[in-house]
Coordinates of C-alpha atoms and ligand atoms in Angstrom, one line a residue:
Chain B
M149 CA -26.9 18.9 3.4
T150 CA -28.1 21.7 5.8
D151 CA -26.1 22.7 8.8
L152 CA -23.2 21.4 9.3
Q153 CA -22.4 21.6 12.8
I154 CA -18.6 20.8 12.7
P155 CA -17.4 20.7 16.5
A156 CA -14.8 23.4 17.9
K157 CA -11.0 22.3 17.1
P158 CA -9.5 20.9 19.9
R159 CA -6.5 23.2 21.0
G160 CA -3.7 22.7 21.0
R161 CA -2.7 21.2 17.1
W162 CA 0.0 23.4 17.3
K163 CA 2.2 20.8 19.5
P164 CA 4.1 19.3 16.6
Y165 CA 5.3 22.0 15.0
A166 CA 6.0 23.7 18.3
A167 CA 8.3 19.9 19.0
T168 CA 10.1 20.3 16.1
L169 CA 11.2 23.9 16.4
V170 CA 12.5 23.9 19.1
I171 CA 14.6 20.4 18.7
V172 CA 15.2 22.9 15.2
A173 CA 16.7 24.9 17.9
I174 CA 19.0 23.0 20.2
T175 CA 20.6 21.4 17.4
A176 CA 21.7 25.5 16.3
V177 CA 22.9 26.4 19.5
T178 CA 24.9 22.9 19.6
L179 CA 26.7 23.1 16.4
S180 CA 27.0 27.2 16.8
P181 CA 30.6 27.9 17.5
Q182 CA 30.2 30.3 20.7
W183 CA 27.9 28.4 22.6
G184 CA 27.9 24.8 21.1
I185 CA 31.0 22.2 22.0
A186 CA 34.4 22.0 21.3
F187 CA 35.9 19.6 18.9
G188 CA 37.9 18.5 15.9
F189 CA 39.0 16.3 13.5
D190 CA 42.9 18.2 13.7
A191 CA 43.1 16.2 17.1
I192 CA 43.1 12.7 15.7
S193 CA 45.9 13.3 13.0
R194 CA 47.8 14.5 15.2
N195 CA 48.1 11.9 17.2
W196 CA 46.9 8.9 15.0
Q197 CA 51.1 7.2 14.8
N198 CA 50.6 7.0 18.9
G199 CA 47.1 5.3 18.0
V200 CA 49.2 3.0 15.8
G201 CA 51.5 2.2 17.7
K202 CA 49.7 0.7 20.4
I203 CA 46.9 -0.9 17.9
L204 CA 49.6 -2.9 16.9
E205 CA 50.3 -3.8 20.3
M206 CA 46.9 -4.5 21.0
L207 CA 46.8 -7.2 18.3
S208 CA 48.7 -9.6 19.8
P209 CA 47.0 -10.5 23.5
D210 CA 49.4 -11.8 26.2
F211 CA 47.5 -15.2 27.3
S212 CA 49.7 -16.5 29.8
F213 CA 48.0 -13.6 31.1
F214 CA 44.8 -15.9 31.6
P215 CA 45.2 -17.0 35.3
R216 CA 45.0 -13.5 36.6
T217 CA 42.0 -12.8 35.3
V218 CA 40.1 -15.7 35.6
A219 CA 39.1 -14.6 39.4
P220 CA 38.0 -10.6 38.5
L221 CA 36.5 -12.2 35.9
L222 CA 33.8 -14.5 38.4
E223 CA 33.8 -11.6 40.3
T224 CA 32.7 -9.1 37.6
L225 CA 29.6 -11.8 36.8
Q226 CA 29.3 -12.6 40.2
M227 CA 28.6 -8.6 40.2
A228 CA 25.9 -8.4 37.7
V229 CA 23.7 -11.6 38.7
I230 CA 23.5 -10.1 42.3
A231 CA 22.9 -6.9 41.0
T232 CA 20.1 -8.1 38.1
L233 CA 18.1 -10.2 40.8
V234 CA 17.8 -7.4 44.0
G235 CA 17.4 -4.7 41.3
S236 CA 14.9 -6.5 39.4
L237 CA 13.2 -7.9 42.5
L238 CA 12.5 -4.6 44.2
G239 CA 11.9 -3.2 40.8
L240 CA 8.9 -5.1 39.1
P241 CA 6.4 -3.6 42.6
L242 CA 8.3 -0.2 42.1
S243 CA 7.1 -0.8 38.5
M244 CA 3.6 -0.8 39.9
W245 CA 3.9 1.9 41.6
A246 CA 4.7 3.6 39.0
A247 CA 2.5 2.8 36.4
R248 CA -1.0 4.3 36.5
P249 CA -3.3 1.5 35.6
T250 CA -2.3 -0.2 38.5
N251 CA -1.6 2.7 40.8
P252 CA -3.9 5.3 40.4
N253 CA -3.6 7.6 44.1
S254 CA -1.8 9.8 41.6
V255 CA 0.6 11.5 44.9
T256 CA 2.1 7.6 45.5
R257 CA 2.6 7.2 41.8
T258 CA 4.3 10.9 41.5
L259 CA 6.5 10.2 44.8
V260 CA 7.5 6.5 43.6
R261 CA 8.2 8.6 39.5
T262 CA 10.4 11.7 40.4
A263 CA 12.6 9.9 43.2
L264 CA 13.6 6.9 39.8
N265 CA 14.0 9.9 38.0
I266 CA 16.7 11.0 40.5
V267 CA 17.9 7.4 40.5
R268 CA 18.8 7.1 37.5
S269 CA 19.1 11.2 36.5
V270 CA 22.7 9.8 38.5
P271 CA 24.8 8.0 36.3
D272 CA 26.8 4.1 38.0
L273 CA 29.8 5.5 37.5
L274 CA 29.4 8.0 40.3
Y275 CA 27.0 6.2 42.8
A276 CA 30.3 3.8 42.4
A277 CA 32.3 6.4 43.1
V278 CA 30.6 7.6 45.4
L279 CA 29.8 4.6 48.0
V280 CA 33.6 3.1 46.9
A281 CA 34.5 6.6 49.3
M282 CA 31.4 4.8 51.5
V283 CA 31.9 2.2 52.1
G284 CA 35.9 1.1 51.1
V285 CA 37.4 -0.7 47.5
G286 CA 35.9 -4.1 46.6
A287 CA 32.6 -5.8 44.9
L288 CA 29.9 -4.3 47.5
P289 CA 30.4 -0.6 46.2
G290 CA 30.4 -1.5 42.6
I291 CA 26.4 -4.1 43.3
L292 CA 25.2 -0.5 45.2
A293 CA 25.4 1.2 41.6
L294 CA 23.9 -1.3 39.6
V295 CA 21.6 -1.6 41.9
M296 CA 20.9 1.9 41.0
F297 CA 21.4 1.3 37.6
N298 CA 18.9 -1.3 37.2
L299 CA 16.5 0.4 39.3
G300 CA 16.0 2.6 37.5
T301 CA 16.6 1.5 33.5
I302 CA 13.6 -2.0 35.1
V303 CA 10.6 0.8 36.6
K304 CA 10.9 3.2 33.3
L305 CA 10.8 0.5 31.5
V306 CA 8.5 -2.0 32.6
S307 CA 6.4 1.0 34.0
E308 CA 6.0 2.7 30.7
S309 CA 4.9 -1.3 29.3
I310 CA 2.2 -1.8 32.1
E311 CA 1.1 2.1 31.1
A312 CA 0.8 0.4 27.5
N313 CA -1.2 -2.6 27.6
D314 CA -4.9 -3.2 27.9
T315 CA -5.9 -2.2 31.2
G316 CA -10.1 -3.6 30.4
L317 CA -8.9 -6.8 32.7
L318 CA -7.8 -4.9 35.9
E319 CA -11.0 -3.3 35.6
A320 CA -12.4 -6.9 35.6
G321 CA -10.6 -7.5 39.2
S322 CA -12.1 -4.6 40.2
A323 CA -15.5 -4.5 39.3
A324 CA -14.8 -8.9 41.2
G325 CA -14.1 -7.1 44.4
G326 CA -9.8 -7.7 44.9
T327 CA -7.9 -4.8 46.2
R328 CA -5.4 -3.3 43.7
A329 CA -2.6 -6.0 45.5
Q330 CA -4.6 -8.3 45.0
I331 CA -5.3 -7.3 41.0
N332 CA -2.1 -6.2 40.7
R333 CA -1.0 -9.7 41.2
A334 CA -3.8 -11.9 39.7
L335 CA -3.7 -9.4 36.3
A336 CA -0.9 -7.6 36.1
L337 CA 2.0 -9.2 36.8
P338 CA 1.0 -11.9 33.7
E339 CA 0.4 -9.3 31.6
V340 CA 3.9 -7.3 32.2
A341 CA 6.1 -10.6 32.8
P342 CA 7.4 -10.9 29.4
A343 CA 8.1 -6.7 29.2
F344 CA 9.7 -6.8 32.4
I345 CA 11.9 -10.7 31.7
N346 CA 13.4 -8.8 28.9
Q347 CA 14.2 -6.0 31.0
T348 CA 15.7 -8.0 33.2
L349 CA 17.8 -10.2 30.7
Y350 CA 19.2 -6.0 29.2
V351 CA 20.6 -4.9 32.6
F352 CA 22.0 -8.1 33.6
E353 CA 23.8 -7.5 30.3
L354 CA 24.5 -3.5 30.4
N355 CA 25.9 -4.6 34.4
V356 CA 28.7 -7.4 32.8
R357 CA 29.8 -4.7 30.9
A358 CA 29.1 -2.0 33.4
S359 CA 30.6 -3.5 36.3
T360 CA 33.9 -3.4 33.6
V361 CA 33.8 0.3 34.5
L362 CA 33.5 0.3 37.4
G363 CA 36.0 -1.4 39.2
L364 CA 37.7 1.4 37.2
V365 CA 36.9 3.9 40.2
G366 CA 37.8 1.0 42.9
A367 CA 34.0 -0.8 43.0
G368 CA 35.1 -4.6 42.5
G369 CA 35.5 -7.1 39.2
L370 CA 37.6 -6.5 36.1
G371 CA 37.6 -3.5 36.5
L372 CA 40.5 -3.2 39.3
L373 CA 42.7 -5.3 37.0
I374 CA 42.4 -3.0 34.0
D375 CA 43.0 -0.4 35.7
A376 CA 46.4 -1.8 37.1
V377 CA 47.2 -3.0 32.9
R378 CA 46.6 0.6 31.8
T379 CA 48.8 2.1 34.4
F380 CA 52.0 -0.6 33.2
Y381 CA 51.1 0.1 29.4
R382 CA 50.6 -3.6 29.1
Y383 CA 48.4 -3.0 25.9
D384 CA 48.8 -6.6 25.2
Q385 CA 47.3 -7.7 28.4
L386 CA 45.1 -4.9 28.2
S387 CA 43.1 -7.0 24.8
L388 CA 44.0 -10.7 26.7
I389 CA 41.0 -8.7 28.7
I390 CA 38.6 -6.9 26.3
L391 CA 38.5 -10.8 24.3
E392 CA 37.7 -11.9 27.3
I393 CA 34.5 -9.6 27.9
L394 CA 33.9 -9.8 24.3
I395 CA 33.3 -13.8 24.4
L396 CA 31.5 -13.2 27.6
V397 CA 28.8 -10.6 26.9
L398 CA 27.6 -12.9 23.2
L399 CA 28.1 -15.8 25.8
L400 CA 24.8 -14.1 27.5
D401 CA 23.5 -12.7 24.6
K402 CA 23.0 -16.4 23.3
F403 CA 22.4 -16.9 27.2
S404 CA 19.1 -14.9 27.0
D405 CA 18.2 -15.7 23.2
V406 CA 16.9 -19.1 24.7
I407 CA 15.8 -18.3 28.0
R408 CA 13.9 -15.4 25.8
R409 CA 12.3 -17.7 23.9
R410 CA 11.2 -19.5 26.6
L411 CA 10.1 -17.5 29.2
V412 CA 8.5 -14.9 26.4
Chain F
M264 CA -24.2 12.5 54.3
A265 CA -28.2 12.5 54.1
P266 CA -29.7 9.3 56.9
A267 CA -30.0 6.0 54.3
T268 CA -33.3 5.8 53.9
T269 CA -33.1 1.6 53.9
A270 CA -36.4 0.3 52.5
V271 CA -35.1 -3.9 52.6
P272 CA -32.7 -5.3 54.4
P273 CA -29.3 -6.6 53.8
A274 CA -30.4 -9.9 51.8
P275 CA -30.0 -13.2 53.7
P276 CA -26.9 -15.7 52.5
G277 CA -27.2 -16.3 48.8
T278 CA -30.7 -15.2 47.7
P279 CA -30.0 -13.2 44.9
F280 CA -29.9 -9.1 44.8
A281 CA -32.5 -6.9 44.4
I282 CA -31.8 -2.9 42.7
R283 CA -33.5 0.6 43.9
M284 CA -32.6 3.0 42.2
R285 CA -33.9 6.4 43.5
E286 CA -33.5 10.0 41.7
V287 CA -29.5 8.7 40.0
T288 CA -27.7 11.2 37.8
V289 CA -25.0 10.4 37.2
R290 CA -22.4 13.1 35.8
Y291 CA -19.1 12.7 34.0
P292 CA -15.5 15.5 34.8
N293 CA -16.0 16.0 31.4
G294 CA -20.1 17.6 32.1
V295 CA -21.6 14.6 30.0
V296 CA -25.1 13.8 32.1
A297 CA -24.6 10.1 31.2
L298 CA -28.0 9.4 34.0
D299 CA -30.4 11.9 34.4
R300 CA -32.8 11.7 37.6
I301 CA -33.4 7.3 37.5
S302 CA -35.9 6.2 39.7
L303 CA -35.9 2.5 38.9
D304 CA -36.6 -1.2 41.0
I305 CA -35.6 -4.6 39.8
E306 CA -36.2 -7.8 41.8
A307 CA -34.8 -10.2 43.2
G308 CA -34.0 -13.2 40.5
E309 CA -35.6 -11.2 37.1
M310 CA -34.0 -11.6 33.5
V311 CA -33.8 -7.6 32.8
S312 CA -32.2 -6.5 28.7
V313 CA -31.2 -2.6 28.9
V314 CA -31.6 -1.3 24.8
G315 CA -31.1 2.6 23.6
L316 CA -28.9 4.4 20.6
S317 CA -24.8 4.5 21.7
G318 CA -24.9 7.2 23.9
S319 CA -28.3 6.7 26.0
G320 CA -26.1 5.7 29.2
K321 CA -26.8 1.8 28.7
S322 CA -23.2 1.4 30.0
S323 CA -23.4 3.8 32.9
L324 CA -26.1 2.7 34.5
I325 CA -24.5 -0.6 34.4
R326 CA -21.3 0.5 35.4
T327 CA -22.9 2.4 37.9
I328 CA -24.6 -0.4 39.9
N329 CA -21.2 -2.1 40.8
A330 CA -19.9 1.1 41.4
L331 CA -17.4 1.6 38.6
V332 CA -18.5 5.1 37.4
P333 CA -19.6 6.7 40.8
V334 CA -23.4 8.0 41.7
T335 CA -23.2 12.3 40.8
S336 CA -26.4 12.4 43.3
G337 CA -29.1 10.4 44.2
E338 CA -29.7 7.3 46.1
L339 CA -28.6 3.6 44.9
E340 CA -29.3 -0.4 47.0
V341 CA -27.5 -3.5 46.0
G342 CA -28.9 -6.1 47.8
G343 CA -29.7 -4.0 50.7
H344 CA -25.8 -1.9 50.7
R345 CA -25.9 1.4 50.0
I346 CA -24.0 1.8 46.9
D347 CA -23.9 5.1 46.6
G348 CA -20.4 6.5 48.5
A349 CA -19.5 3.3 49.9
R350 CA -15.8 3.0 49.9
G351 CA -13.2 0.5 50.6
R352 CA -14.0 -3.3 52.2
E353 CA -17.2 -2.4 52.5
L354 CA -17.8 -1.9 48.5
R355 CA -15.0 -4.1 47.7
A356 CA -18.0 -7.3 49.8
V357 CA -20.4 -5.8 47.4
R358 CA -18.3 -6.7 44.3
G359 CA -17.3 -8.7 45.1
Q360 CA -21.4 -11.0 44.9
I361 CA -21.5 -8.8 41.8
G362 CA -20.9 -10.9 38.8
M363 CA -19.6 -8.3 35.0
I364 CA -19.4 -9.6 31.7
F365 CA -17.8 -6.7 29.3
Q366 CA -18.2 -6.7 25.1
G367 CA -14.3 -6.8 25.3
F368 CA -13.7 -10.0 27.9
N369 CA -11.7 -8.6 29.8
L370 CA -9.6 -11.9 30.3
A371 CA -5.2 -11.4 31.2
K372 CA -4.4 -13.5 27.7
R373 CA -1.1 -14.3 28.9
T374 CA -2.4 -16.4 31.8
T375 CA -4.5 -19.4 31.9
V376 CA -8.3 -19.6 31.7
L377 CA -8.4 -20.7 35.0
N378 CA -5.9 -18.2 36.7
N379 CA -8.8 -16.2 35.2
V380 CA -11.8 -17.5 36.2
L381 CA -10.4 -17.8 40.0
V382 CA -10.0 -14.3 39.8
G383 CA -13.7 -14.6 40.7
R384 CA -12.7 -15.5 44.4
L385 CA -10.4 -12.0 45.2
S386 CA -12.3 -10.8 47.4
H387 CA -13.6 -14.5 48.3
A388 CA -10.2 -15.5 49.7
P389 CA -8.1 -15.0 52.6
W390 CA -5.7 -12.0 51.0
W391 CA -2.3 -14.3 51.2
R392 CA -3.8 -16.9 49.2
T393 CA -4.6 -14.4 46.4
M394 CA -1.4 -12.6 46.3
L395 CA 0.6 -16.4 46.8
G396 CA -1.7 -17.9 43.7
A397 CA -1.9 -21.1 46.2
Y398 CA -6.1 -20.6 46.2
T399 CA -7.8 -23.7 48.3
A400 CA -8.7 -26.7 46.3
A401 CA -12.8 -25.3 47.5
D402 CA -12.1 -22.3 45.6
R403 CA -10.5 -24.6 42.0
R404 CA -13.4 -27.0 42.4
L405 CA -15.8 -23.2 41.7
A406 CA -14.2 -22.2 39.1
F407 CA -13.9 -25.8 37.6
E408 CA -18.1 -25.9 38.2
A409 CA -18.5 -22.6 36.3
L410 CA -15.6 -23.5 33.8
D411 CA -18.2 -27.4 33.2
R412 CA -21.0 -24.8 33.5
V413 CA -20.2 -22.7 30.0
E414 CA -19.2 -25.9 28.8
I415 CA -15.6 -24.8 28.4
L416 CA -13.7 -27.3 31.1
P417 CA -11.7 -29.3 28.7
K418 CA -9.8 -25.9 28.6
A419 CA -9.0 -24.5 32.4
Y420 CA -4.9 -25.1 31.5
Q421 CA -5.2 -23.4 27.6
R422 CA -3.9 -19.6 27.4
A423 CA -6.8 -17.4 27.7
A424 CA -4.8 -15.7 24.6
D425 CA -5.5 -18.9 22.6
L426 CA -9.5 -19.4 22.5
S427 CA -12.2 -17.4 20.1
G428 CA -14.4 -15.1 21.1
G429 CA -17.1 -17.1 22.2
Q430 CA -15.4 -19.7 23.7
A431 CA -13.2 -16.2 25.7
Q432 CA -16.8 -15.0 26.7
R433 CA -17.5 -17.3 28.1
V434 CA -14.8 -17.7 30.7
A435 CA -15.2 -14.3 31.3
I436 CA -19.2 -15.4 32.3
A437 CA -17.0 -18.7 34.1
R438 CA -14.9 -16.0 35.9
A439 CA -18.2 -14.7 37.0
L440 CA -19.8 -17.4 38.4
T441 CA -17.2 -18.3 40.2
Q442 CA -17.7 -15.8 42.6
E443 CA -21.0 -16.9 43.9
P444 CA -22.7 -13.8 42.4
R445 CA -26.4 -12.7 43.7
L446 CA -26.4 -10.0 40.4
V447 CA -25.1 -10.1 36.8
L448 CA -24.4 -7.2 34.9
A449 CA -23.0 -8.2 31.0
D450 CA -22.5 -4.8 29.4
E451 CA -22.9 -5.5 24.9
P452 CA -22.0 -8.9 26.2
V453 CA -22.2 -11.0 22.3
A454 CA -21.7 -7.4 20.4
S455 CA -17.7 -8.8 18.4
L456 CA -19.9 -12.1 19.0
D457 CA -21.1 -13.9 15.6
P458 CA -25.5 -15.0 15.7
P459 CA -24.9 -18.5 16.7
T460 CA -21.8 -17.5 19.4
A461 CA -24.1 -15.2 20.7
H462 CA -27.7 -17.4 21.4
A463 CA -25.3 -19.9 22.7
V464 CA -23.8 -17.0 25.2
M465 CA -27.1 -15.7 25.8
G466 CA -28.7 -18.7 26.4
D467 CA -25.6 -19.0 29.2
L468 CA -27.6 -16.1 30.7
R469 CA -30.4 -17.4 30.8
R470 CA -29.7 -20.3 32.2
I471 CA -27.9 -18.5 35.1
N472 CA -31.6 -16.4 36.2
Q473 CA -33.2 -19.2 35.7
D474 CA -31.5 -22.6 37.4
L475 CA -29.5 -21.2 39.5
G476 CA -32.1 -18.2 40.1
I477 CA -29.6 -14.6 40.0
T478 CA -30.7 -11.8 39.0
V479 CA -29.4 -10.7 35.4
L480 CA -28.4 -7.1 33.8
T481 CA -27.5 -7.4 30.1
N482 CA -27.0 -4.1 27.6
L483 CA -27.9 -5.3 24.1
H484 CA -28.8 -2.7 20.8
L485 CA -29.9 -6.1 19.4
L486 CA -33.9 -5.7 20.1
D487 CA -34.3 -9.5 19.3
L488 CA -32.7 -10.9 21.8
A489 CA -34.0 -8.3 24.0
R490 CA -37.6 -9.8 23.3
R491 CA -36.2 -13.1 23.4
Y492 CA -33.5 -13.0 26.9
G493 CA -35.5 -10.5 28.2
T494 CA -38.2 -10.9 30.7
R495 CA -38.6 -7.0 31.2
L496 CA -37.2 -4.7 29.2
I497 CA -35.6 -1.2 29.9
G498 CA -35.4 1.4 27.3
L499 CA -33.1 4.5 27.3
R500 CA -32.6 7.6 25.6
A501 CA -30.6 10.5 26.8
G502 CA -29.5 9.1 30.5
R503 CA -33.8 8.5 31.5
I504 CA -35.8 5.6 31.2
V505 CA -38.4 5.9 28.3
Y506 CA -40.1 2.4 28.7
D507 CA -40.2 -0.4 31.2
G508 CA -42.5 -3.1 30.8
D509 CA -42.8 -6.6 29.5
A510 CA -39.5 -7.4 27.3
A511 CA -41.7 -10.8 24.5
S512 CA -45.0 -7.7 23.8
A513 CA -42.4 -5.2 23.2
D514 CA -42.9 -4.5 19.2
D515 CA -41.3 -2.6 16.6
A516 CA -43.9 -0.1 17.5
V517 CA -41.9 0.3 21.1
F518 CA -38.6 0.1 19.9
E519 CA -39.1 2.8 17.6
E520 CA -40.2 5.0 20.8
I521 CA -37.1 4.4 22.7
Y522 CA -34.6 5.1 19.3
G523 CA -36.9 7.4 18.1
R524 CA -36.2 6.9 14.7
S525 CA -37.1 3.9 12.5
I526 CA -36.3 0.0 13.3
G527 CA -33.9 -1.1 10.8
A528 CA -31.5 -5.2 9.7
Q529 CA -28.8 -3.4 11.6
D530 CA -31.2 -3.4 15.0
V531 CA -31.9 -7.0 14.9
L532 CA -29.1 -10.3 14.8
E533 CA -31.6 -12.8 12.5
K534 CA -32.1 -10.5 9.3
Ligands
ATP113 N1 -15.8 7.5 31.0 C1 -16.2 8.8 30.6 N2 -15.9 10.0 30.6 C2 -16.8 10.5 29.9 N3 -18.1 10.4 29.4 C3 -18.5 9.4 29.1 C4 -17.9 8.8 29.7 N4 -18.0 7.1 29.8 C5 -19.4 7.5 28.6 N5 -19.6 9.2 28.2 C6 -20.4 9.7 27.7 O1 -21.8 9.6 28.4 C7 -22.6 9.0 27.1 C8 -23.3 7.8 27.8 O2 -23.1 6.8 27.7 P1 -22.7 5.1 27.3 O3 -21.3 4.7 27.3 O4 -22.8 4.8 29.6 O5 -23.6 4.6 26.5 P2 -24.0 3.5 26.0 O6 -25.5 4.1 25.9 O7 -23.6 2.2 26.6 O8 -23.4 3.6 24.5 P3 -22.6 2.3 23.9 O9 -24.0 1.3 23.1 O10 -21.9 3.3 22.5 O11 -22.0 1.3 24.5 C9 -22.3 9.5 26.4 O12 -21.9 10.2 25.7 C10 -20.9 9.3 26.9 O13 -20.1 10.3 25.5
MG114 MG1 -21.9 0.6 26.1

């Protein structure tokens, strides 16, 4: 062997080491007594008797309370359905705008991505609190808050799935003289459909759970009722509501399983 | 932009496209010069094979012709339409008449064969119809006829994912035919197919050329296929044309000239 011409080593090989270092540093800071979060397990030992009492109360749910939970339960479900529908219908085109293969224009892509990063960084409870102040107590602010949450989640995950897909087929659309919108409709859409349906079902499940919490700030659904019984220390009634949510989520899980198997 | 020195007026409807390249250079953003001042005339209705080593610029040549890769300098005309510098609606209209076939088929696997073939109507059908997926009966008829021509009509409603390699490439050919193309570009169309399937697909391309009169330009790295299915052979090396002549009379010496090395068993399909 003579004259083996080894190509120059690409730069950037130090990146994994740097990443490891940063992670270790962050962990160390988090656990350090000066800068880290302050927490201790002694709080549990101090208050455990208190906790046991509550748990015993919760073990005997007050079933006579059921009729009063029906309407809020349905409202929670309705909020989740509407928010999922609106969020996913808006999220699909936005996902395509946010992904490189379906939107090569870096200006609009960055714009959409940045906007959605901001949308996603605000917690849904904060949306709900602000919206309740703006449009008043009820299901509407809850739905709007959930739509914001859904947009953030769907666009992030679906656009990432578009970027992970093979892009050769989109090139076939360009070669045939299609516009970007035509190509996305005819070729990108069928390819992302499974990921999109999965994400939609997933946010629906999250919405059912979240809409119970949103009520705590006045944004409709079961949360309003939870807030009321909690104020009167009716842990037996609270436990009935929790039981209902549990059953609802389990049912929805089955339901989305069935849909997933049919469609994906 | 310099005034167009158009030699030929746009080809009349239905007639095949000719290609005219003058001093065309393609330099990629990373500095690689893939095509180096290429001048080339391909007549309407020709069946041309392009051969060359890996990295010689075959794909770049084909992808420059339909502007998937931009011309860095020089002039390029396809069917009398200026391609270098063409953009937007004008470019899409020309692309709509150029069918392209890829080594990796490039089908949308999760949708039906028919939907894939209808992609060939994207630049012809009204915008709203393509967005709704509501193609006219005439468009659908074109798609079915194209599928029939490559003998794969029974698969029309099957998912593209369930096709074999040979079937997938025929669907891709049908997609190109559905465009009612005046030029077909094929980039290593049989590189991932077994020998009998490779012959069947090359036979399809030849029939497109002979029966429909469409200009066909095919990249190949197998010499016997290039010789057998092309009437004209173009040899590329390092982005330059080093051979241009009759395909049938190109012997091994010609290929050794193009490749710059001796010909081995890996360069032919039939051992
Ligand atoms: N998108 C690109 N960006 C940068 N360089 C590229 C790109 N595509 C091709 N090249 C380079 O341009 C040169 C010609 O590549 P091209 O793909 O045209 O060759 P080819 O003859 O088709 O090769 P193969 O037989 O392997 O397909 C090669 O050096 C390649 O590395
Ligand atoms: Mg190639």
